[in-house]
Amino acid sequence: MTLIEAPPEQRDPSLTPPRTFASAERIRVRAFGLADAGELAGAFLSALALVWLVYERLTPLSGILGFWVCVYVAFLGIAWFVAREQRGAVVARDQVVRIVVWSGGVGLIVPLALIVIVVVGHGYHALRPHFFTQDGSRVGSLNKATDGGASDALVGTLEQVGLAMLISVPLGVTTAVFLNEIGGWLARPVRTIVDAMSAIPSIVAGLFIYIAVIRGLDYHPGGFAAALALSLLMLPTVTRTTELVLRLVPGGLREASLALGSTEWRTTRHVVLPTSRTGVVTAVILGVARVVGETAPLLLTLGAAHVFNGNPFSHPQNSLPLFIFNQFLLAQPSTVARAWTGAFVLLVLVLVLFLAARLAGGRGAGHIGRVRRWRLARKGLA
Amino acid sequence: MTIALDTPHPTYPAPAPPRPGGATLAARNVGAWFGDHQVLANVSLDMPAQQVTALIGPSGCGKSTFLRILNRMHELVPGASLAGEIALDGTDIYRSNLAVTETRRRIGMVFQKPNPFPAMTVSENVLAGLKLSGLKRSDHAAIVENCLTRAGLWNEVKNRLGDAGGGLSGGQQQRLCIARALAVLPSVLLMDEPCSALDPTSTRRIEETIAELSQQVTIVIVTHNMQQAQRVSHGCAFFLAAENEPGYIVESGPTEKLFSNPDDPRTLDYVSGRFG
Amino acid sequence: MTASDTWASSDSRRVSIAVHRSPADRVYRGVAYAAGSATLGLMGLIGVFLFVKAWPALHTVGVKFFTRSEWLPQAGRFGITGVLLGTVVIAVIALVLAVPVATLAALFITEYAPRRLKRPITWLIDLLAAVPSLIYGLWGRAFLGPKVRPLSIWLAHHLGFIPIFDARGASTFSASAFIAGIVVALMIVPLCTAVMREVFAAAPPGEKEGALALGGTQWGVIRDVVLPFGKGGMIGGAMLGLGRALGETIAVTLIISPDFNVSHLFHILPAGGNSIAALIALKFNESASGPGLSALMAAGLTLFMMTLIVNAVASTIVARSRSGSATEI
């Protein structure tokens, strides 16, 4: 921190008005400087050394996990001790908490990384292009892992999720519009119910569709029944997220629209929904991401199939999560490998959807795309 | 949302067709309630055509509530009710067959906080009123240019018509809102403290716009800024409310008179800054 | 016009404003009301159906449904004590592990993370929630189980005097409730973190600044302002996580080895464990009809009621707490 002094010729205040000092060095208040880093590094190294020396001998622990746990604990202790000596007990406590909180926050990356690494590691090597084109009808547990494919499962998932979207997105968005734009006495019970619906365990959703539709209406298990169960799970997510997004639209816009002489419907259609369009898209993608990996309801509603069946309305269908589940439980090396391959594809799919949701949500309402701009220019309006 | 029950509905007269050059608004014995809490009592005021009428007074006196009664926005608040008559060119807007959406189209409003529609471009914002009110007009490009010119914004945005409405500066956004309100051919334009959120330069521009517009549209403006009231208005109404009592008009009349030689001592106190 | 001081006696007949809606608006409102009612009706339907189908089983077995622990519906002897206990045990393990971690993560995101790290870390934690339950199950069984086994053995060996870690006479330590609990914990951490994150972010900056101005450290601010403010949200978040953990099906199904013996269920380290959801998933194919199916419906109904109640209580706690207005649950 350098003292900032005016150069000699400027010191007479009557001569010139004050000027800004080009050489002003800004004070870095919260900088995590070399000294702090050194303190932490030193504590860590001494913890490492200490534990290394006494580990096998003094503690009843063994193995690498225990070693690192001891190092961490020792690190906390030494860091606390050093901070207490240097800056007092209160700051020492703060320092320890800081380390613990950082570990908690950043440490969650570890299981995530482990999951991705394991799935990719197990699933990647058996993946062949024909995984996507051949079905699993003529392949059994005695075949190689790379034989056959899961086209029936993939098509099934696509169609079932697609149907679920068709059912739950219009219903969910309309319910959200009802809750936020219209409200009234009915809104409170409906909102409570939507919250309750989001708590339904996935297996119970499957159970319900089984009794109500497959047993009750004497419908056969297959893609459509599974889609109904999935839409039960997707509906609350879409509704709640959409309602949140609609709530974010400033009330001033609705007022402005009404003041121009608009009806409620026109206000919703031309102002509220376009303003929240990206948010609604995000809500839909999140809903899809939630159900694309759901297995439990499929166990009860899909029936068994290994043949490519493009029609969700007749005959049982397969589905990617069910494929993974069944193959895994067959517990043969080849089937387990196939299950991992499927898991790899599923994980990639979910990650892509997740990224899409984040990207879609990133663009604000004021983004005017190229096509729209071109269309407006043609009318002389842009 | 039918509220109190008094006399049965008389046969409502047909509404008068709109006149060019603005319309007269007249308020008679207007009262306003939020639930059971009365916020306005016995307010009567004439707002002549082609003139700017300013509503002044300390905050909380019901000026904005009165303004919102003029274009039937007050009733949107749950539990709100009102009494009295508001006559647009002689026709009571609350007791005629004029649809509420049509009333709001004819009596436009510009709000304190600029609120252009963020999902639309500048030109789409100007034309938004046509879509929303169902008014059919052709030649959209001409409408955009005309309204933006009258709002004093054309030169600044003529090359940026395809940009998002929310990307303009505060003063430009407010002028865009004025242009948007003008596109639906209102006879009256209500302005609720339009410059309070803006910097002095934008304020000056909007005051110039108000002066030019007053020939074509009747303007009623609520303002806290007494100097602004003096600058832009032809007539003024001074609102006041005692604590826990409804607001009312102390005095109204030509601006010059109110500011130099008012009848009521309270008016004199307010305009000379002794309270406010 | 001068003031009239007789405002009280003015004509106070209020205008009756009949709302004339255009046809389009009437259709709009009708459709919206229909959607809302449909959602309402659907939920009611689910409850009714489950109850009706579960009734035969409940009728057969009566109150013993809540006291027995074996599951032999064909013989008329079944009860949910075993599976219910197992479900709760796994959920509690998950909570005990997840809530502290979620609190730390939420505190990190709101109070400690440098501005540029906030968004990436939030994304990464949300990514944990995006991973399907099935993959958690596979990963738990194939990867985590073997890695946790030495830890289980160590716990049983050194801390076996604590009843839950008691593992005398056990031979296998994989496929345990402990492992399932760890995996479910990972699954509910993002949910708890998200709720707590919102709540901590809404802590009043005025109070925080006050604490700092008194000479407090960042930890002091957290301890004295943020955490007390966020208590309601923390409990609410924990209960939402509990609700999710209770209903978790596939991951648990893949990991545990179902055991209906109540005393075994308290020992979390050896192979065993159970859960209502896993029961339904595993027994479904055997019980295609009749008493087996009805019994499963009864179990499903119990699970459904449990998660409903937990979630309802969670929402109420959050809504009533000081931090409630800030969160969207």
mmCIF file of N, CA and C in Angstrom, chain A residues 52-158:
data_model
loop_
_atom_site.group_PDB
_atom_site.id
_atom_site.type_symbol
_atom_site.label_atom_id
_atom_site.label_comp_id
_atom_site.label_asym_id
_atom_site.label_seq_id
_atom_site.Cartn_x
_atom_site.Cartn_y
_atom_site.Cartn_z
ATOM 1 N N TRP A 52 1.708 -39.362 7.570
ATOM 2 C CA TRP A 52 2.524 -40.368 6.922
ATOM 3 C C TRP A 52 3.403 -41.085 7.933
ATOM 4 N N LEU A 53 3.938 -40.293 8.859
ATOM 5 C CA LEU A 53 4.821 -40.881 9.833
ATOM 6 C C LEU A 53 4.085 -41.808 10.790
ATOM 7 N N VAL A 54 2.932 -41.361 11.250
ATOM 8 C CA VAL A 54 2.325 -42.092 12.363
ATOM 9 C C VAL A 54 1.185 -42.994 11.946
ATOM 10 N N TYR A 55 0.841 -42.987 10.650
ATOM 11 C CA TYR A 55 -0.405 -43.619 10.245
ATOM 12 C C TYR A 55 -0.493 -45.093 10.636
ATOM 13 N N GLU A 56 0.384 -45.865 10.052
ATOM 14 C CA GLU A 56 0.247 -47.298 10.263
ATOM 15 C C GLU A 56 0.472 -47.676 11.713
ATOM 16 N N ARG A 57 1.328 -46.856 12.366
ATOM 17 C CA ARG A 57 1.743 -47.273 13.690
ATOM 18 C C ARG A 57 0.715 -46.950 14.763
ATOM 19 N N LEU A 58 0.224 -45.741 14.726
ATOM 20 C CA LEU A 58 -0.547 -45.290 15.877
ATOM 21 C C LEU A 58 -2.057 -45.440 15.725
ATOM 22 N N THR A 59 -2.558 -45.462 14.533
ATOM 23 C CA THR A 59 -4.020 -45.472 14.404
ATOM 24 C C THR A 59 -4.509 -46.865 14.052
ATOM 25 N N PRO A 60 -5.740 -47.148 14.442
ATOM 26 C CA PRO A 60 -6.296 -48.464 14.086
ATOM 27 C C PRO A 60 -6.808 -48.512 12.654
ATOM 28 N N LEU A 61 -6.447 -47.510 11.866
ATOM 29 C CA LEU A 61 -6.993 -47.442 10.509
ATOM 30 C C LEU A 61 -6.016 -48.011 9.517
ATOM 31 N N SER A 62 -6.539 -48.392 8.418
ATOM 32 C CA SER A 62 -5.637 -48.799 7.348
ATOM 33 C C SER A 62 -6.292 -48.454 6.020
ATOM 34 N N GLY A 63 -5.540 -48.546 4.985
ATOM 35 C CA GLY A 63 -6.122 -48.287 3.678
ATOM 36 C C GLY A 63 -6.025 -46.822 3.319
ATOM 37 N N ILE A 64 -6.223 -46.600 2.054
ATOM 38 C CA ILE A 64 -5.944 -45.278 1.514
ATOM 39 C C ILE A 64 -7.028 -44.279 1.922
ATOM 40 N N LEU A 65 -8.247 -44.728 2.056
ATOM 41 C CA LEU A 65 -9.325 -43.813 2.436
ATOM 42 C C LEU A 65 -9.058 -43.247 3.816
ATOM 43 N N GLY A 66 -8.716 -44.137 4.747
ATOM 44 C CA GLY A 66 -8.433 -43.688 6.090
ATOM 45 C C GLY A 66 -7.268 -42.723 6.130
ATOM 46 N N PHE A 67 -6.270 -42.992 5.293
ATOM 47 C CA PHE A 67 -5.107 -42.119 5.255
ATOM 48 C C PHE A 67 -5.514 -40.698 4.932
ATOM 49 N N TRP A 68 -6.275 -40.544 3.877
ATOM 50 C CA TRP A 68 -6.637 -39.187 3.462
ATOM 51 C C TRP A 68 -7.581 -38.521 4.451
ATOM 52 N N VAL A 69 -8.432 -39.325 5.106
ATOM 53 C CA VAL A 69 -9.287 -38.744 6.145
ATOM 54 C C VAL A 69 -8.429 -38.174 7.262
ATOM 55 N N CYS A 70 -7.429 -38.935 7.671
ATOM 56 C CA CYS A 70 -6.548 -38.445 8.724
ATOM 57 C C CYS A 70 -5.799 -37.204 8.285
ATOM 58 N N VAL A 71 -5.338 -37.214 7.052
ATOM 59 C CA VAL A 71 -4.621 -36.030 6.564
ATOM 60 C C VAL A 71 -5.529 -34.816 6.635
ATOM 61 N N TYR A 72 -6.779 -34.979 6.202
ATOM 62 C CA TYR A 72 -7.714 -33.853 6.204
ATOM 63 C C TYR A 72 -7.924 -33.323 7.616
ATOM 64 N N VAL A 73 -8.167 -34.243 8.552
ATOM 65 C CA VAL A 73 -8.394 -33.820 9.940
ATOM 66 C C VAL A 73 -7.166 -33.105 10.489
ATOM 67 N N ALA A 74 -6.000 -33.685 10.217
ATOM 68 C CA ALA A 74 -4.766 -33.066 10.689
ATOM 69 C C ALA A 74 -4.575 -31.686 10.057
ATOM 70 N N PHE A 75 -4.914 -31.585 8.786
ATOM 71 C CA PHE A 75 -4.813 -30.310 8.070
ATOM 72 C C PHE A 75 -5.669 -29.265 8.763
ATOM 73 N N LEU A 76 -6.894 -29.622 9.106
ATOM 74 C CA LEU A 76 -7.771 -28.680 9.802
ATOM 75 C C LEU A 76 -7.162 -28.257 11.123
ATOM 76 N N GLY A 77 -6.656 -29.265 11.857
ATOM 77 C CA GLY A 77 -6.090 -28.946 13.155
ATOM 78 C C GLY A 77 -4.894 -28.016 13.060
ATOM 79 N N ILE A 78 -3.979 -28.309 12.151
ATOM 80 C CA ILE A 78 -2.775 -27.488 12.028
ATOM 81 C C ILE A 78 -3.125 -26.093 11.518
ATOM 82 N N ALA A 79 -4.046 -26.019 10.556
ATOM 83 C CA ALA A 79 -4.438 -24.707 10.029
ATOM 84 C C ALA A 79 -5.043 -23.855 11.142
ATOM 85 N N TRP A 80 -5.863 -24.506 11.966
ATOM 86 C CA TRP A 80 -6.468 -23.780 13.091
ATOM 87 C C TRP A 80 -5.405 -23.277 14.033
ATOM 88 N N PHE A 81 -4.457 -24.143 14.353
ATOM 89 C CA PHE A 81 -3.410 -23.784 15.295
ATOM 90 C C PHE A 81 -2.603 -22.606 14.770
ATOM 91 N N VAL A 82 -2.182 -22.692 13.518
ATOM 92 C CA VAL A 82 -1.377 -21.626 12.931
ATOM 93 C C VAL A 82 -2.164 -20.311 12.916
ATOM 94 N N ALA A 83 -3.420 -20.370 12.518
ATOM 95 C CA ALA A 83 -4.218 -19.140 12.452
ATOM 96 C C ALA A 83 -4.380 -18.543 13.838
ATOM 97 N N ARG A 84 -4.505 -19.421 14.828
ATOM 98 C CA ARG A 84 -4.713 -18.897 16.183
ATOM 99 C C ARG A 84 -3.470 -18.165 16.674
ATOM 100 N N GLU A 85 -2.319 -18.747 16.339
ATOM 101 C CA GLU A 85 -1.089 -18.092 16.739
ATOM 102 C C GLU A 85 -0.918 -16.756 16.035
ATOM 103 N N GLN A 86 -1.265 -16.735 14.749
ATOM 104 C CA GLN A 86 -1.002 -15.523 13.965
ATOM 105 C C GLN A 86 -2.056 -14.443 14.178
ATOM 106 N N ARG A 87 -3.321 -14.838 14.194
ATOM 107 C CA ARG A 87 -4.354 -13.812 14.156
ATOM 108 C C ARG A 87 -5.431 -13.946 15.225
ATOM 109 N N GLY A 88 -5.288 -14.862 16.135
ATOM 110 C CA GLY A 88 -6.256 -14.941 17.215
ATOM 111 C C GLY A 88 -7.268 -16.047 17.034
ATOM 112 N N ALA A 89 -7.922 -16.363 18.139
ATOM 113 C CA ALA A 89 -8.798 -17.539 18.155
ATOM 114 C C ALA A 89 -10.020 -17.356 17.275
ATOM 115 N N VAL A 90 -10.559 -16.142 17.269
ATOM 116 C CA VAL A 90 -11.805 -15.934 16.517
ATOM 117 C C VAL A 90 -11.569 -16.143 15.022
ATOM 118 N N VAL A 91 -10.472 -15.560 14.558
ATOM 119 C CA VAL A 91 -10.169 -15.696 13.134
ATOM 120 C C VAL A 91 -9.830 -17.139 12.814
ATOM 121 N N ALA A 92 -9.204 -17.826 13.795
ATOM 122 C CA ALA A 92 -8.851 -19.226 13.555
ATOM 123 C C ALA A 92 -10.090 -20.061 13.306
ATOM 124 N N ARG A 93 -11.098 -19.813 14.122
ATOM 125 C CA ARG A 93 -12.342 -20.557 13.939
ATOM 126 C C ARG A 93 -12.924 -20.278 12.554
ATOM 127 N N ASP A 94 -12.878 -18.995 12.200
ATOM 128 C CA ASP A 94 -13.400 -18.602 10.882
ATOM 129 C C ASP A 94 -12.645 -19.318 9.768
ATOM 130 N N GLN A 95 -11.323 -19.421 9.958
ATOM 131 C CA GLN A 95 -10.496 -20.054 8.941
ATOM 132 C C GLN A 95 -10.863 -21.521 8.776
ATOM 133 N N VAL A 96 -11.042 -22.201 9.899
ATOM 134 C CA VAL A 96 -11.388 -23.627 9.818
ATOM 135 C C VAL A 96 -12.729 -23.807 9.113
ATOM 136 N N VAL A 97 -13.680 -22.977 9.497
ATOM 137 C CA VAL A 97 -14.991 -23.078 8.847
ATOM 138 C C VAL A 97 -14.865 -22.835 7.355
ATOM 139 N N ARG A 98 -14.029 -21.850 7.005
ATOM 140 C CA ARG A 98 -13.842 -21.548 5.587
ATOM 141 C C ARG A 98 -13.340 -22.784 4.837
ATOM 142 N N ILE A 99 -12.354 -23.461 5.432
ATOM 143 C CA ILE A 99 -11.798 -24.642 4.758
ATOM 144 C C ILE A 99 -12.871 -25.712 4.619
ATOM 145 N N VAL A 100 -13.632 -25.921 5.715
ATOM 146 C CA VAL A 100 -14.654 -26.973 5.676
ATOM 147 C C VAL A 100 -15.713 -26.659 4.624
ATOM 148 N N VAL A 101 -16.144 -25.416 4.585
ATOM 149 C CA VAL A 101 -17.191 -25.065 3.618
ATOM 150 C C VAL A 101 -16.683 -25.217 2.187
ATOM 151 N N TRP A 102 -15.459 -24.767 1.948
ATOM 152 C CA TRP A 102 -14.890 -24.940 0.609
ATOM 153 C C TRP A 102 -14.838 -26.422 0.250
ATOM 154 N N SER A 103 -14.433 -27.252 1.208
ATOM 155 C CA SER A 103 -14.363 -28.686 0.912
ATOM 156 C C SER A 103 -15.727 -29.215 0.543
ATOM 157 N N GLY A 104 -16.745 -28.773 1.312
ATOM 158 C CA GLY A 104 -18.095 -29.252 1.035
ATOM 159 C C GLY A 104 -18.559 -28.851 -0.337
ATOM 160 N N GLY A 105 -18.342 -27.572 -0.652
ATOM 161 C CA GLY A 105 -18.836 -27.086 -1.932
ATOM 162 C C GLY A 105 -18.119 -27.720 -3.112
ATOM 163 N N VAL A 106 -16.810 -27.646 -3.074
ATOM 164 C CA VAL A 106 -16.055 -28.136 -4.223
ATOM 165 C C VAL A 106 -16.011 -29.658 -4.236
ATOM 166 N N GLY A 107 -16.118 -30.240 -3.038
ATOM 167 C CA GLY A 107 -15.984 -31.685 -2.958
ATOM 168 C C GLY A 107 -17.064 -32.453 -3.680
ATOM 169 N N LEU A 108 -18.203 -31.787 -3.912
ATOM 170 C CA LEU A 108 -19.273 -32.507 -4.600
ATOM 171 C C LEU A 108 -18.914 -32.831 -6.039
ATOM 172 N N ILE A 109 -17.888 -32.163 -6.536
ATOM 173 C CA ILE A 109 -17.442 -32.486 -7.889
ATOM 174 C C ILE A 109 -16.942 -33.921 -7.940
ATOM 175 N N VAL A 110 -16.398 -34.394 -6.808
ATOM 176 C CA VAL A 110 -15.771 -35.719 -6.820
ATOM 177 C C VAL A 110 -16.754 -36.833 -7.171
ATOM 178 N N PRO A 111 -17.895 -36.948 -6.451
ATOM 179 C CA PRO A 111 -18.794 -38.043 -6.847
ATOM 180 C C PRO A 111 -19.322 -37.869 -8.263
ATOM 181 N N LEU A 112 -19.571 -36.636 -8.669
ATOM 182 C CA LEU A 112 -20.058 -36.422 -10.022
ATOM 183 C C LEU A 112 -19.035 -36.939 -11.033
ATOM 184 N N ALA A 113 -17.785 -36.563 -10.798
ATOM 185 C CA ALA A 113 -16.736 -37.015 -11.710
ATOM 186 C C ALA A 113 -16.626 -38.528 -11.705
ATOM 187 N N LEU A 114 -16.742 -39.111 -10.509
ATOM 188 C CA LEU A 114 -16.646 -40.562 -10.414
ATOM 189 C C LEU A 114 -17.750 -41.231 -11.211
ATOM 190 N N ILE A 115 -18.957 -40.687 -11.097
ATOM 191 C CA ILE A 115 -20.063 -41.294 -11.824
ATOM 192 C C ILE A 115 -19.799 -41.243 -13.326
ATOM 193 N N VAL A 116 -19.435 -40.062 -13.784
ATOM 194 C CA VAL A 116 -19.218 -39.921 -15.224
ATOM 195 C C VAL A 116 -18.091 -40.834 -15.686
ATOM 196 N N ILE A 117 -17.005 -40.856 -14.924
ATOM 197 C CA ILE A 117 -15.850 -41.670 -15.325
ATOM 198 C C ILE A 117 -16.225 -43.149 -15.359
ATOM 199 N N VAL A 118 -16.919 -43.626 -14.325
ATOM 200 C CA VAL A 118 -17.265 -45.044 -14.278
ATOM 201 C C VAL A 118 -18.182 -45.413 -15.428
ATOM 202 N N VAL A 119 -19.203 -44.588 -15.647
ATOM 203 C CA VAL A 119 -20.155 -44.938 -16.706
ATOM 204 C C VAL A 119 -19.484 -44.919 -18.069
ATOM 205 N N VAL A 120 -18.704 -43.883 -18.300
ATOM 206 C CA VAL A 120 -18.011 -43.814 -19.586
ATOM 207 C C VAL A 120 -17.032 -44.966 -19.714
ATOM 208 N N GLY A 121 -16.311 -45.215 -18.636
ATOM 209 C CA GLY A 121 -15.312 -46.271 -18.678
ATOM 210 C C GLY A 121 -15.914 -47.626 -18.976
ATOM 211 N N HIS A 122 -17.023 -47.928 -18.330
ATOM 212 C CA HIS A 122 -17.634 -49.229 -18.548
ATOM 213 C C HIS A 122 -18.401 -49.303 -19.840
ATOM 214 N N GLY A 123 -18.932 -48.186 -20.266
ATOM 215 C CA GLY A 123 -19.873 -48.257 -21.375
ATOM 216 C C GLY A 123 -19.291 -47.968 -22.732
ATOM 217 N N TYR A 124 -18.160 -47.306 -22.744
ATOM 218 C CA TYR A 124 -17.715 -46.809 -24.028
ATOM 219 C C TYR A 124 -17.217 -47.904 -24.948
ATOM 220 N N HIS A 125 -16.443 -48.855 -24.384
ATOM 221 C CA HIS A 125 -15.747 -49.749 -25.301
ATOM 222 C C HIS A 125 -16.645 -50.745 -26.033
ATOM 223 N N ALA A 126 -17.849 -51.009 -25.485
ATOM 224 C CA ALA A 126 -18.695 -51.952 -26.211
ATOM 225 C C ALA A 126 -19.650 -51.252 -27.153
ATOM 226 N N LEU A 127 -19.539 -49.947 -27.236
ATOM 227 C CA LEU A 127 -20.481 -49.204 -28.071
ATOM 228 C C LEU A 127 -20.097 -49.337 -29.542
ATOM 229 N N ARG A 128 -21.050 -49.787 -30.350
ATOM 230 C CA ARG A 128 -20.815 -49.868 -31.788
ATOM 231 C C ARG A 128 -21.951 -49.141 -32.488
ATOM 232 N N PRO A 129 -21.726 -48.671 -33.690
ATOM 233 C CA PRO A 129 -22.793 -47.941 -34.392
ATOM 234 C C PRO A 129 -24.080 -48.739 -34.500
ATOM 235 N N HIS A 130 -23.964 -50.041 -34.623
ATOM 236 C CA HIS A 130 -25.193 -50.806 -34.814
ATOM 237 C C HIS A 130 -25.988 -50.945 -33.525
ATOM 238 N N PHE A 131 -25.465 -50.385 -32.456
ATOM 239 C CA PHE A 131 -26.255 -50.313 -31.225
ATOM 240 C C PHE A 131 -27.536 -49.527 -31.478
ATOM 241 N N PHE A 132 -27.413 -48.571 -32.376
ATOM 242 C CA PHE A 132 -28.553 -47.711 -32.636
ATOM 243 C C PHE A 132 -29.451 -48.222 -33.743
ATOM 244 N N THR A 133 -28.995 -49.216 -34.482
ATOM 245 C CA THR A 133 -29.786 -49.631 -35.630
ATOM 246 C C THR A 133 -30.368 -51.026 -35.515
ATOM 247 N N GLN A 134 -29.732 -51.890 -34.739
ATOM 248 C CA GLN A 134 -30.274 -53.238 -34.614
ATOM 249 C C GLN A 134 -31.039 -53.390 -33.323
ATOM 250 N N ASP A 135 -32.006 -54.278 -33.327
ATOM 251 C CA ASP A 135 -32.720 -54.474 -32.070
ATOM 252 C C ASP A 135 -32.190 -55.707 -31.347
ATOM 253 N N GLY A 136 -32.739 -55.967 -30.209
ATOM 254 C CA GLY A 136 -32.186 -57.042 -29.389
ATOM 255 C C GLY A 136 -32.933 -58.349 -29.505
ATOM 256 N N SER A 137 -33.601 -58.535 -30.638
ATOM 257 C CA SER A 137 -34.501 -59.689 -30.702
ATOM 258 C C SER A 137 -33.772 -61.011 -30.836
ATOM 259 N N ARG A 138 -32.661 -61.025 -31.557
ATOM 260 C CA ARG A 138 -32.029 -62.331 -31.769
ATOM 261 C C ARG A 138 -30.769 -62.483 -30.943
ATOM 262 N N VAL A 139 -30.698 -61.686 -29.898
ATOM 263 C CA VAL A 139 -29.468 -61.693 -29.114
ATOM 264 C C VAL A 139 -29.774 -62.133 -27.700
ATOM 265 N N GLY A 140 -29.002 -63.039 -27.191
ATOM 266 C CA GLY A 140 -29.217 -63.505 -25.830
ATOM 267 C C GLY A 140 -27.962 -63.319 -25.003
ATOM 268 N N SER A 141 -27.973 -63.942 -23.832
ATOM 269 C CA SER A 141 -26.848 -63.701 -22.943
ATOM 270 C C SER A 141 -25.581 -64.405 -23.393
ATOM 271 N N LEU A 142 -25.731 -65.346 -24.318
ATOM 272 C CA LEU A 142 -24.530 -66.045 -24.737
ATOM 273 C C LEU A 142 -23.814 -65.336 -25.878
ATOM 274 N N ASN A 143 -24.492 -64.349 -26.457
ATOM 275 C CA ASN A 143 -23.822 -63.598 -27.509
ATOM 276 C C ASN A 143 -22.805 -62.650 -26.896
ATOM 277 N N LYS A 144 -21.990 -62.106 -27.778
ATOM 278 C CA LYS A 144 -21.030 -61.104 -27.314
ATOM 279 C C LYS A 144 -21.755 -59.829 -26.925
ATOM 280 N N ALA A 145 -21.064 -59.029 -26.169
ATOM 281 C CA ALA A 145 -21.665 -57.772 -25.735
ATOM 282 C C ALA A 145 -21.935 -56.841 -26.901
ATOM 283 N N THR A 146 -21.155 -56.969 -27.946
ATOM 284 C CA THR A 146 -21.318 -56.040 -29.049
ATOM 285 C C THR A 146 -22.303 -56.534 -30.093
ATOM 286 N N ASP A 147 -22.868 -57.717 -29.861
ATOM 287 C CA ASP A 147 -23.861 -58.192 -30.817
ATOM 288 C C ASP A 147 -25.177 -57.467 -30.618
ATOM 289 N N GLY A 148 -25.890 -57.358 -31.696
ATOM 290 C CA GLY A 148 -27.221 -56.782 -31.564
ATOM 291 C C GLY A 148 -27.176 -55.312 -31.158
ATOM 292 N N GLY A 149 -28.319 -54.822 -30.807
ATOM 293 C CA GLY A 149 -28.369 -53.410 -30.461
ATOM 294 C C GLY A 149 -29.596 -53.110 -29.627
ATOM 295 N N ALA A 150 -29.894 -51.869 -29.518
ATOM 296 C CA ALA A 150 -31.017 -51.462 -28.683
ATOM 297 C C ALA A 150 -31.932 -50.507 -29.426
ATOM 298 N N SER A 151 -32.047 -50.697 -30.737
ATOM 299 C CA SER A 151 -32.892 -49.766 -31.487
ATOM 300 C C SER A 151 -34.326 -49.811 -30.994
ATOM 301 N N ASP A 152 -34.771 -51.023 -30.601
ATOM 302 C CA ASP A 152 -36.145 -51.102 -30.086
ATOM 303 C C ASP A 152 -36.293 -50.286 -28.810
ATOM 304 N N ALA A 153 -35.264 -50.386 -27.963
ATOM 305 C CA ALA A 153 -35.321 -49.620 -26.711
ATOM 306 C C ALA A 153 -35.287 -48.124 -26.981
ATOM 307 N N LEU A 154 -34.421 -47.713 -27.900
ATOM 308 C CA LEU A 154 -34.276 -46.285 -28.168
ATOM 309 C C LEU A 154 -35.545 -45.712 -28.770
ATOM 310 N N VAL A 155 -36.099 -46.415 -29.741
ATOM 311 C CA VAL A 155 -37.325 -45.928 -30.365
ATOM 312 C C VAL A 155 -38.441 -45.862 -29.332
ATOM 313 N N GLY A 156 -38.479 -46.906 -28.476
ATOM 314 C CA GLY A 156 -39.487 -46.913 -27.426
ATOM 315 C C GLY A 156 -39.369 -45.683 -26.534
ATOM 316 N N THR A 157 -38.163 -45.402 -26.064
ATOM 317 C CA THR A 157 -37.976 -44.243 -25.203
ATOM 318 C C THR A 157 -38.396 -42.967 -25.897
ATOM 319 N N LEU A 158 -37.956 -42.828 -27.138
ATOM 320 C CA LEU A 158 -38.310 -41.617 -27.874
ATOM 321 C C LEU A 158 -39.812 -41.434 -27.966
#
